[in-house]
CSV table of C-alpha atoms in Angstrom, one decimal:
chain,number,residue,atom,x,y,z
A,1,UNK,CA,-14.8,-16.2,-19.3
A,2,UNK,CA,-18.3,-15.3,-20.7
A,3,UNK,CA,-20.0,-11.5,-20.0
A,4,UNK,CA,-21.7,-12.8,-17.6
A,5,UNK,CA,-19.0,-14.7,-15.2
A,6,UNK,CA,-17.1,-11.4,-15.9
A,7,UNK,CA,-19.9,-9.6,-14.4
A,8,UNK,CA,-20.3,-11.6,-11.4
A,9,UNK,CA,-16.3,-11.6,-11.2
A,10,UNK,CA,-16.3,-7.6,-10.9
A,11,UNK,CA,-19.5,-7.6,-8.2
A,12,UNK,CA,-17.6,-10.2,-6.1
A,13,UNK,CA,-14.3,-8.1,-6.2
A,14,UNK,CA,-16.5,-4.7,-5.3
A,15,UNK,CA,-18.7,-6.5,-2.6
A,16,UNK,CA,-15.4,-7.6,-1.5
A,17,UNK,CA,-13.1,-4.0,-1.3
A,18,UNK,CA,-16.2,-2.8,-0.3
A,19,UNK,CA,-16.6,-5.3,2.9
A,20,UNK,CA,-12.7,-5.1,3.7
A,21,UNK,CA,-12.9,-1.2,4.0
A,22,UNK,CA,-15.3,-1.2,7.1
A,23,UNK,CA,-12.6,-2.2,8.8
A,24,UNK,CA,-10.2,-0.4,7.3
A,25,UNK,CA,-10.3,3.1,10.0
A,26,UNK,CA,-8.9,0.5,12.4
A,27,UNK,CA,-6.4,-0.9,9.7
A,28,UNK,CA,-5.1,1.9,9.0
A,29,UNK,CA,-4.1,3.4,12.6
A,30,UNK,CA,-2.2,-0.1,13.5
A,31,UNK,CA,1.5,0.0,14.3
A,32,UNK,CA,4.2,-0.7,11.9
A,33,UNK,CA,4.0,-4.7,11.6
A,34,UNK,CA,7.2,-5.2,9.8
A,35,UNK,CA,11.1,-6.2,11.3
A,36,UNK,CA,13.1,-3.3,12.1
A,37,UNK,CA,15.1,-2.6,8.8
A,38,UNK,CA,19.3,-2.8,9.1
A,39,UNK,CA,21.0,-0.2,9.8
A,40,UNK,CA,24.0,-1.3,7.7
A,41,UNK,CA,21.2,-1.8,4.5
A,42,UNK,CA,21.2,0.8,1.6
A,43,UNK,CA,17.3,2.2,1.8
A,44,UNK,CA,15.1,1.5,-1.0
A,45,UNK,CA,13.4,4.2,-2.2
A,46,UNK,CA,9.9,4.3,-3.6
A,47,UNK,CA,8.1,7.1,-5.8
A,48,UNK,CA,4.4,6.9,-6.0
A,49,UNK,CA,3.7,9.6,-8.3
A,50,UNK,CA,0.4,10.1,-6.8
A,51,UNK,CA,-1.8,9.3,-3.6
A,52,UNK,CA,-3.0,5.7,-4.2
A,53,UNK,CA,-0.5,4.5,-6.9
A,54,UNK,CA,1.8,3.1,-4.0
A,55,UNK,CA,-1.1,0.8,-2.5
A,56,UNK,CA,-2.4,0.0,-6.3
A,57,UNK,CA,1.3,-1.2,-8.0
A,58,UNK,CA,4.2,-0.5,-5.2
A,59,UNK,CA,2.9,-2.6,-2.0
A,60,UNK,CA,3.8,-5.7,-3.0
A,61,UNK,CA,7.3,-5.0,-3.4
A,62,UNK,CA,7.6,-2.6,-0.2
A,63,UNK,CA,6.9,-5.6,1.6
A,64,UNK,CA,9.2,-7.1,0.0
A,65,UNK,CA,12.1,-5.2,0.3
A,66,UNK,CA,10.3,-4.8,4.0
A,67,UNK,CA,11.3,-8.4,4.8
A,68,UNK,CA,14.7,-8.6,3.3
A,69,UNK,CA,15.8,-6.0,6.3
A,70,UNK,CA,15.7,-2.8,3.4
A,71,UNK,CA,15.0,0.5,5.0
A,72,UNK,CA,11.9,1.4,2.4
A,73,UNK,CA,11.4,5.7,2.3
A,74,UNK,CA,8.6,6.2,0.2
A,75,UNK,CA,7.6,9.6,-1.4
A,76,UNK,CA,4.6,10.9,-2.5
A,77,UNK,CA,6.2,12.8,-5.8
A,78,UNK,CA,3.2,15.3,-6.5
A,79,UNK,CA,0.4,17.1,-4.4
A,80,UNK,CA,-2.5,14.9,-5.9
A,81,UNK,CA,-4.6,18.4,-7.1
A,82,UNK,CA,-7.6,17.1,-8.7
A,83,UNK,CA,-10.5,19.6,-10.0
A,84,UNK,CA,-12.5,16.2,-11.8
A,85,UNK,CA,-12.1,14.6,-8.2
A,86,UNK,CA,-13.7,17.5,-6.4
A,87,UNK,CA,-16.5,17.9,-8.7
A,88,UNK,CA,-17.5,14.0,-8.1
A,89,UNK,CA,-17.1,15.1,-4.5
A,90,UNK,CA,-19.6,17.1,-4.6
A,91,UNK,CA,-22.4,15.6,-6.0
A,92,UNK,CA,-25.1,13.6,-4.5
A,93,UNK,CA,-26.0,11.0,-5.3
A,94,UNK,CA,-22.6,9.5,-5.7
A,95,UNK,CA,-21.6,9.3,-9.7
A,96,UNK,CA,-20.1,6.1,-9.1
A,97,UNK,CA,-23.7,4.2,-8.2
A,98,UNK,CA,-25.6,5.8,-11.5
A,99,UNK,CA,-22.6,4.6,-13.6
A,100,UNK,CA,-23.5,2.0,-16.4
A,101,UNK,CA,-21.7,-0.3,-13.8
A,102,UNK,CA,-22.0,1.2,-11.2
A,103,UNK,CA,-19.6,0.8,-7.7
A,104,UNK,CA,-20.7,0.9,-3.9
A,105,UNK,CA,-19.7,4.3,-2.4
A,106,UNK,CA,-18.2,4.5,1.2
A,107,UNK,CA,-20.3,7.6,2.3
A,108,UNK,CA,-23.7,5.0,1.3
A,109,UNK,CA,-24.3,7.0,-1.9
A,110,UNK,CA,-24.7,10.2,-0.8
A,111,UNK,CA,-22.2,12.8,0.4
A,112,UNK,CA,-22.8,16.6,-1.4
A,113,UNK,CA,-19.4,17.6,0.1
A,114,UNK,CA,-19.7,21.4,-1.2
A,115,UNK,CA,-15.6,21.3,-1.8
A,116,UNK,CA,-14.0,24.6,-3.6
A,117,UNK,CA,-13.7,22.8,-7.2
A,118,UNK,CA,-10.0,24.7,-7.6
A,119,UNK,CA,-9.0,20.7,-6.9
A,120,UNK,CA,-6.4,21.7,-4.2
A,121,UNK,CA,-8.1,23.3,-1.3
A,122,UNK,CA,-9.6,19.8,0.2
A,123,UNK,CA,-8.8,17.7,-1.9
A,124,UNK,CA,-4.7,17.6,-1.3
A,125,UNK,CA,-4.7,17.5,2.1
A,126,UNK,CA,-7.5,14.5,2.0
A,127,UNK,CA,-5.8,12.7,-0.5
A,128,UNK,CA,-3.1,12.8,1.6
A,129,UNK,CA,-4.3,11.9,4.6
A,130,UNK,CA,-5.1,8.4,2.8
A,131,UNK,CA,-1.2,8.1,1.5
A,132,UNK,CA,-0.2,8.8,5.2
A,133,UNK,CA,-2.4,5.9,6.9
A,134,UNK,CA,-1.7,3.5,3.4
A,135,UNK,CA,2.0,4.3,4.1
A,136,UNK,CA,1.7,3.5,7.7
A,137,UNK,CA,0.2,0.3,7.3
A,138,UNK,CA,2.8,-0.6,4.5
A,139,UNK,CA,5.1,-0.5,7.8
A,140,UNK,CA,7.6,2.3,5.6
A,141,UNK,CA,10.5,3.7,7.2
A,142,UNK,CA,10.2,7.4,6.0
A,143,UNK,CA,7.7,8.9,4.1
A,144,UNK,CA,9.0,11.9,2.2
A,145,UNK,CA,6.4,14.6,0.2
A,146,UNK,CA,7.9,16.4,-2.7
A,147,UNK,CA,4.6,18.4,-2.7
A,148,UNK,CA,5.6,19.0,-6.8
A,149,UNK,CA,2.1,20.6,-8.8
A,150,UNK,CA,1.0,18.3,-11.4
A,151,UNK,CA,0.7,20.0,-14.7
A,152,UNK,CA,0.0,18.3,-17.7
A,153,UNK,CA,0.7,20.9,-20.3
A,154,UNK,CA,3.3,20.7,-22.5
A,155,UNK,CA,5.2,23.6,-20.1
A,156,UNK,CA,4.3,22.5,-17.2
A,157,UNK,CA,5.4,18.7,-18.4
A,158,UNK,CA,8.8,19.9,-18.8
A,159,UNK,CA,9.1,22.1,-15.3
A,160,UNK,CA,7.4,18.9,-13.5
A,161,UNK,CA,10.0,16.5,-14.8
A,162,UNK,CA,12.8,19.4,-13.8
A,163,UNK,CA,11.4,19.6,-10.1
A,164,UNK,CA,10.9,15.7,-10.0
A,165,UNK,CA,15.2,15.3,-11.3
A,166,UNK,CA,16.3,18.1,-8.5
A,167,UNK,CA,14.6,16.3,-5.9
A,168,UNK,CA,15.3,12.4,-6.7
A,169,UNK,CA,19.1,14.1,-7.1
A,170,UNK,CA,18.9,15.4,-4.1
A,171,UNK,CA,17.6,12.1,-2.4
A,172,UNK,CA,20.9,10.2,-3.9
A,173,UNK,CA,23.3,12.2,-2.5
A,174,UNK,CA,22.0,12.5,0.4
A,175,UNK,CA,21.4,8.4,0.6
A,176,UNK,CA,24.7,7.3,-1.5
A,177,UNK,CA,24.0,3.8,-2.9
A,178,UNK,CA,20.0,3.7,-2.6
A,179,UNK,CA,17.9,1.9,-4.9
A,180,UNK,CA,15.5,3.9,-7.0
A,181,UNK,CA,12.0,2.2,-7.4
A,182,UNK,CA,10.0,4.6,-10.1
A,183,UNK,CA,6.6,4.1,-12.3
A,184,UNK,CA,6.9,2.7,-15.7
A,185,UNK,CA,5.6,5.7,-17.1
A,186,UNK,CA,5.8,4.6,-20.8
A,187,UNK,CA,3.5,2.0,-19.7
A,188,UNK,CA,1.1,4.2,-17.1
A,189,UNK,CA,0.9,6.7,-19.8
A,190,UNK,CA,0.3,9.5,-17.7
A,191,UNK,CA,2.2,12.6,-17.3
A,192,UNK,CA,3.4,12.6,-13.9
A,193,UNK,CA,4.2,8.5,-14.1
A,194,UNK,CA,6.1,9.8,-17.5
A,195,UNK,CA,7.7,12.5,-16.0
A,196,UNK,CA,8.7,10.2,-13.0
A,197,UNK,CA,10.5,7.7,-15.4
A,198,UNK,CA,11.6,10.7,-17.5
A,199,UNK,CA,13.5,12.5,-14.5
A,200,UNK,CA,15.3,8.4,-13.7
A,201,UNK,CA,16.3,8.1,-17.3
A,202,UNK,CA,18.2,11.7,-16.7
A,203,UNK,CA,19.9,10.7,-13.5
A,204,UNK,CA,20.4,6.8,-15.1
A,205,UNK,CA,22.4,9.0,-18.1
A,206,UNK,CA,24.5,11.5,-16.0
A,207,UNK,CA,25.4,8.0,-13.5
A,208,UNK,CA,23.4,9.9,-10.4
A,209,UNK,CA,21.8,6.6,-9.8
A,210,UNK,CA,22.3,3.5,-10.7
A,211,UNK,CA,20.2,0.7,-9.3
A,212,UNK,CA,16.9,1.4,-11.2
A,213,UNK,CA,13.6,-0.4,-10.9
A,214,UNK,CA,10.2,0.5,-12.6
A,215,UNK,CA,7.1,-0.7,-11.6
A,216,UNK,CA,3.7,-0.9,-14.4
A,217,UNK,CA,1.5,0.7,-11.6
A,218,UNK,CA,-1.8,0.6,-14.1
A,219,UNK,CA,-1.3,-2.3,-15.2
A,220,UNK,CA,-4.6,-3.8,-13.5
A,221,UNK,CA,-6.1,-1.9,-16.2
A,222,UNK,CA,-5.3,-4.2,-18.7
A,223,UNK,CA,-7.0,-7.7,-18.9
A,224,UNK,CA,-5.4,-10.0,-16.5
A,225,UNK,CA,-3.3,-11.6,-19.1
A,226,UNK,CA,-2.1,-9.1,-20.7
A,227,UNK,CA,-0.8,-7.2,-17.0
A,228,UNK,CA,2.6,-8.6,-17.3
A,229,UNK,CA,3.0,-7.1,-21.0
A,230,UNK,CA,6.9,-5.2,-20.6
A,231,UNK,CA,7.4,-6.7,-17.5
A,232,UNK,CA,10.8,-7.6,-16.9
A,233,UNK,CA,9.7,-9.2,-13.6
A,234,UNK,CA,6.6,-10.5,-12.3
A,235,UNK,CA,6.2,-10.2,-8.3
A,236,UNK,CA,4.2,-13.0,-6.9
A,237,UNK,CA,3.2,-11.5,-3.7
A,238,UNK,CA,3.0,-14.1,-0.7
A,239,UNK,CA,-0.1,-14.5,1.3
A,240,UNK,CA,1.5,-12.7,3.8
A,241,UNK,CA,2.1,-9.2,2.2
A,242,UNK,CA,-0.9,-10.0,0.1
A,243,UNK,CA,-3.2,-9.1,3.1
A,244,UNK,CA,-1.1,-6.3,4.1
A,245,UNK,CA,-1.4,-4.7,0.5
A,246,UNK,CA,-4.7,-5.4,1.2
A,247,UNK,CA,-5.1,-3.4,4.1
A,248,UNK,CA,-3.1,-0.7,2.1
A,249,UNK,CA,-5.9,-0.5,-0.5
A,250,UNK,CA,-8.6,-0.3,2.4
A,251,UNK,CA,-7.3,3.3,3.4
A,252,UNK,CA,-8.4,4.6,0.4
A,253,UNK,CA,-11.9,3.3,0.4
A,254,UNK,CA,-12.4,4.6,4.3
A,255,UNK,CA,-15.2,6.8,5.2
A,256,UNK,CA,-14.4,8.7,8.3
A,257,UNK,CA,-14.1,12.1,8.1
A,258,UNK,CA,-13.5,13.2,10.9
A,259,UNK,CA,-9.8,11.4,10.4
A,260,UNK,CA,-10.0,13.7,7.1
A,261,UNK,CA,-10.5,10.1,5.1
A,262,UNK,CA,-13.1,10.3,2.2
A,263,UNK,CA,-12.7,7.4,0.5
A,264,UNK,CA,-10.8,9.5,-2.7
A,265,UNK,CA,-8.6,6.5,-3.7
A,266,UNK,CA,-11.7,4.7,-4.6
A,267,UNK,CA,-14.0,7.2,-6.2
A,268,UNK,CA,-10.8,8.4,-8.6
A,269,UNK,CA,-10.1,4.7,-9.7
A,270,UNK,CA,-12.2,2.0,-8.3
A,271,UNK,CA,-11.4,-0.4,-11.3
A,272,UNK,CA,-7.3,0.1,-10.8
A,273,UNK,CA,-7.7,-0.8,-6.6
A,274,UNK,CA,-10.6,-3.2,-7.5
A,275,UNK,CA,-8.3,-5.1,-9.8
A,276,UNK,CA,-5.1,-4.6,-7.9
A,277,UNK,CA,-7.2,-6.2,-4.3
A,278,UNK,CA,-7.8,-9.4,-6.8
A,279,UNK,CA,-4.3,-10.0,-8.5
A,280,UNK,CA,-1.5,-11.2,-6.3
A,281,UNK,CA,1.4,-9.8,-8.5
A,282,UNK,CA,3.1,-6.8,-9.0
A,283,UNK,CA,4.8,-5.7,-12.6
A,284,UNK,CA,8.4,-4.4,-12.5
A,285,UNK,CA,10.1,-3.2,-15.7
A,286,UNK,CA,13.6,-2.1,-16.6
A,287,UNK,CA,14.0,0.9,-18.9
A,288,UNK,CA,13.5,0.1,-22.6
A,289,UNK,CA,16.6,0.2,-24.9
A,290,UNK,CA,15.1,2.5,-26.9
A,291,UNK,CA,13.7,4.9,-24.2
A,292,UNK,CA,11.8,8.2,-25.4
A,293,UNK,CA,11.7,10.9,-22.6
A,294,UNK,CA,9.0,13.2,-23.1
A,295,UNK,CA,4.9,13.7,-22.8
A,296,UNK,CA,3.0,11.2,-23.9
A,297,UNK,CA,0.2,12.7,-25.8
């Protein structure tokens, strides 16, 4: 593909997110659309390390599970604090239209928000506010918030994957034969998707769980054929649950504030949901033979 079809590519998938999400404050208050789940079926159980990394890399395979009569609970693993996120908040114009490529903005540009920049007054409870209405349009069973602080120092690494390991532990005994659905965090390469894979390699070890499933969340990062690098699966998501992820992804390029919805997902990481609206599979990985648990630097 030359520069300049890669160009037009990326305006068309913008113009495109950008479109969907005026529709998405009615999107994302629709009823659950999916078959009630058996009761006699073992839940699957989904971790989206933060808010936005279920509608970006999990959705696909929700639905999934969705339609094979799974009970899906899906947890929101940390509170989402964000100080960068505020700041961009903030500012008027939007950063995002003066970037060197620069991407529409929900609010037309301009918003000034004037949010504490301590990245957790505001800016959890809005981010979360996206997660809730993503989750509901997913059509999820139970949502479940471990509310865990995201620290990404080498201390606070080690206490995060700690609180994350007491919690999933928790989650298994109280749902005895579950499946576990975590990020590929040696892929992701950030510390909570690390510390998310490092807490499932702990509980894989000591036989607290068993059936084990990672998915490469940023893998839309990557040039398209290179997404399904590590994958031991590729997902090709039917038209179906395509739309539906869709619809997912719209909740976090929303602009209605009085519903507490800011568009967050999208100013954080318009390339990831840009790229994940425009690929129709999903990346799932088992762990690595030769696993390394810790921080990535």
């Amino acid at each position: 593909m030359t520069d300049t079809n890669q160009q037009s590519a990326a305006v068309s998938r913008r113009t495109v997110l950008a479109a969907g999400a005026l529709t998405a404050v009615a999107v994302a208050s629709q009823t659950k659309w999916a078959p009630a789940a058996s009761a006699a079926a073992k839940p699957a159980i989904f971790y989206s390390p933060h808010q936005d990394d279920e509608a970006i890399g999990l959705a696909g395979s929700i639905l999934e599970h969705k339609a094979a009569g799974r009970p899906v609970y899906l947890v929101l693993v940390t509170d989402g604090a964000n100080p960068d996120l505020a700041q961009r908040m903030n500012a008027d114009p939007c950063p995002l239209t003066t970037w060197s490529s620069p991407h529409p903005c929900a609010a037309g540009g301009h918003h000034g928000l004037s949010w504490p920049t301590d990245g957790t007054s505001k800016i959890v409870a809005a981010r979360t506010a996206e997660f809730m209405a993503s989750a509901k349009t997913l059509g999820v069973d139970k949502v479940i918030n471990f509310k865990i602080p995201d620290d990404g120092s080498v201390e606070g690494y080690n206490r995060l994957v700690s609180r994350i390991t007491t919690k999933v532990k928790s989650l298994a005994e109280q749902y005895p034969g579950a499946s576990h659905k975590f990020s590929a965090g040696w892929l992701d390469r950030t510390a909570a998707h690390k510390a998310s894979s490092d807490a499932a390699y702990r509980l894989m070890n000591d036989g607290t769980i068993s059936d084990v499933r990672f998915n490469h969340i940023y893998a839309y990062i990557r040039p398209r054929d290179q997404r399904a690098d590590g994958a031991s699966y590729v997902l090709n998501i039917p038209g179906s649950h395509m739309a539906i992820k869709r619809n997912s992804i719209y909740a976090y390029n929303t602009w209605a504030p009085s519903r507490n919805l800011y568009a967050l997902g999208y100013h954080s990481v318009p390339d990831w949901l840009e790229n994940a609206h425009d690929d129709p599979r999903e990346f799932v990985c088992t762990l690595p033979s030769d696993y390394r648990p810790g921080k990535i630097d």
